[in-house]
Tab-separated table of C-alpha atoms in Angstrom:
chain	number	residue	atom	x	y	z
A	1	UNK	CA	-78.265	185.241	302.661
A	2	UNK	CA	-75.414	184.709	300.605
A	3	UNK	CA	-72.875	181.686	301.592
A	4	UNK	CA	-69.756	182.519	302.600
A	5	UNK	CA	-66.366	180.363	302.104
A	6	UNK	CA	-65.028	179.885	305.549
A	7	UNK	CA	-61.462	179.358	306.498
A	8	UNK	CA	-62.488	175.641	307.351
A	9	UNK	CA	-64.449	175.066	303.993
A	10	UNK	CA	-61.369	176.204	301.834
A	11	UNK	CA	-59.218	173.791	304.212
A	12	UNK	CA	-61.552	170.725	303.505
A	13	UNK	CA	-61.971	170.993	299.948
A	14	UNK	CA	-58.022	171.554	299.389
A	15	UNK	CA	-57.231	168.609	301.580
A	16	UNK	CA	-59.904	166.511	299.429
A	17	UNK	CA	-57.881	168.051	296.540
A	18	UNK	CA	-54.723	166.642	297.686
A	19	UNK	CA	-56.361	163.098	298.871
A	20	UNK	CA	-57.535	162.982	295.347
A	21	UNK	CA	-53.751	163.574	293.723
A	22	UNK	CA	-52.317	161.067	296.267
A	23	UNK	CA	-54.852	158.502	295.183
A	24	UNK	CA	-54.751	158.893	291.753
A	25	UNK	CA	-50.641	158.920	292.247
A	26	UNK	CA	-50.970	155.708	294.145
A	27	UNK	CA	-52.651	153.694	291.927
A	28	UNK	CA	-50.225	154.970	289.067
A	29	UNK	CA	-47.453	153.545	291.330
A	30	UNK	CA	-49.367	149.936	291.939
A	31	UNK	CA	-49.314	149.566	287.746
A	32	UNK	CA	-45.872	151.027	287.931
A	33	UNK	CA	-46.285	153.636	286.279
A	34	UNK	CA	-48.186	152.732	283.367
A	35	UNK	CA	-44.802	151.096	282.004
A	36	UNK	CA	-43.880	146.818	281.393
A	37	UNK	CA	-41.097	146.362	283.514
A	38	UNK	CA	-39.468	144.365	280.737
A	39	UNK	CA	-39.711	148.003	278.883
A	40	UNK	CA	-37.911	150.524	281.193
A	41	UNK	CA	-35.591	152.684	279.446
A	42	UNK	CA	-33.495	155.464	280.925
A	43	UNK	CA	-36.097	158.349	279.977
A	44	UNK	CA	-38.599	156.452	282.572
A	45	UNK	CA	-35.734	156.239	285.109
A	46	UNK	CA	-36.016	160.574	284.736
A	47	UNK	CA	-39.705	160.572	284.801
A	48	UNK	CA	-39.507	159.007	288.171
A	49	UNK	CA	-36.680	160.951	288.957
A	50	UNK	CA	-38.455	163.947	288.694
A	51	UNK	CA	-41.771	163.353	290.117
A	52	UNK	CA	-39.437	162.156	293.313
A	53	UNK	CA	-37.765	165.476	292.810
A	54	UNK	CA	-41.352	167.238	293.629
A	55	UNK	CA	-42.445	165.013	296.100
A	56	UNK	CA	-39.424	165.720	298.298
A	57	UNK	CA	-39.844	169.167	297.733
A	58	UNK	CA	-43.494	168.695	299.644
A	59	UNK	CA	-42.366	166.180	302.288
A	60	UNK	CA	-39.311	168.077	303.195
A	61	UNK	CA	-41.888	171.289	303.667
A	62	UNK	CA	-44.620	169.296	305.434
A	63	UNK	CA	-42.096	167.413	307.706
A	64	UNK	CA	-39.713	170.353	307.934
A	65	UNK	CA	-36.493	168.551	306.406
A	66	UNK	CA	-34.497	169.408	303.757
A	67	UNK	CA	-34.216	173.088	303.411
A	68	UNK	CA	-37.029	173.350	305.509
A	69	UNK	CA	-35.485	171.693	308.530
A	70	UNK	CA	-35.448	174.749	311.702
């Protein structure tokens, strides 16, 4: 008998997926961002900028705010 993905296995491994990301994002955060904070600069003022950017674009879809808002 062969195994078959079910609806529920997909769900668990994508949401381990995304624990993983948050984690890893997390603890990039807690050493801010791999950068001295005696040696910000402008260009890591974007980075951040950006990876905001995308992370509003996910809690604005999972919340339903933003452009998402019914």
């Amino acid at each position: 008998m062969s195994h078959r993905t079910t609806a529920k296995d997909a769900f668990i491994a994508k949401k381990a997926a995304i624990d993983a990301m948050l984690a890893r994002l997390q603890a990039l955060s807690a050493e801010h961002f791999n950068t001295h904070p005696d040696e910000v600069h402008w260009g890591h003022v974007g980075n951040l900028d950006y990876y905001a950017e995308l992370l509003k674009r996910i809690t604005d879809s999972a919340f339903k705010e933003g452009e998402h808002a019914e």
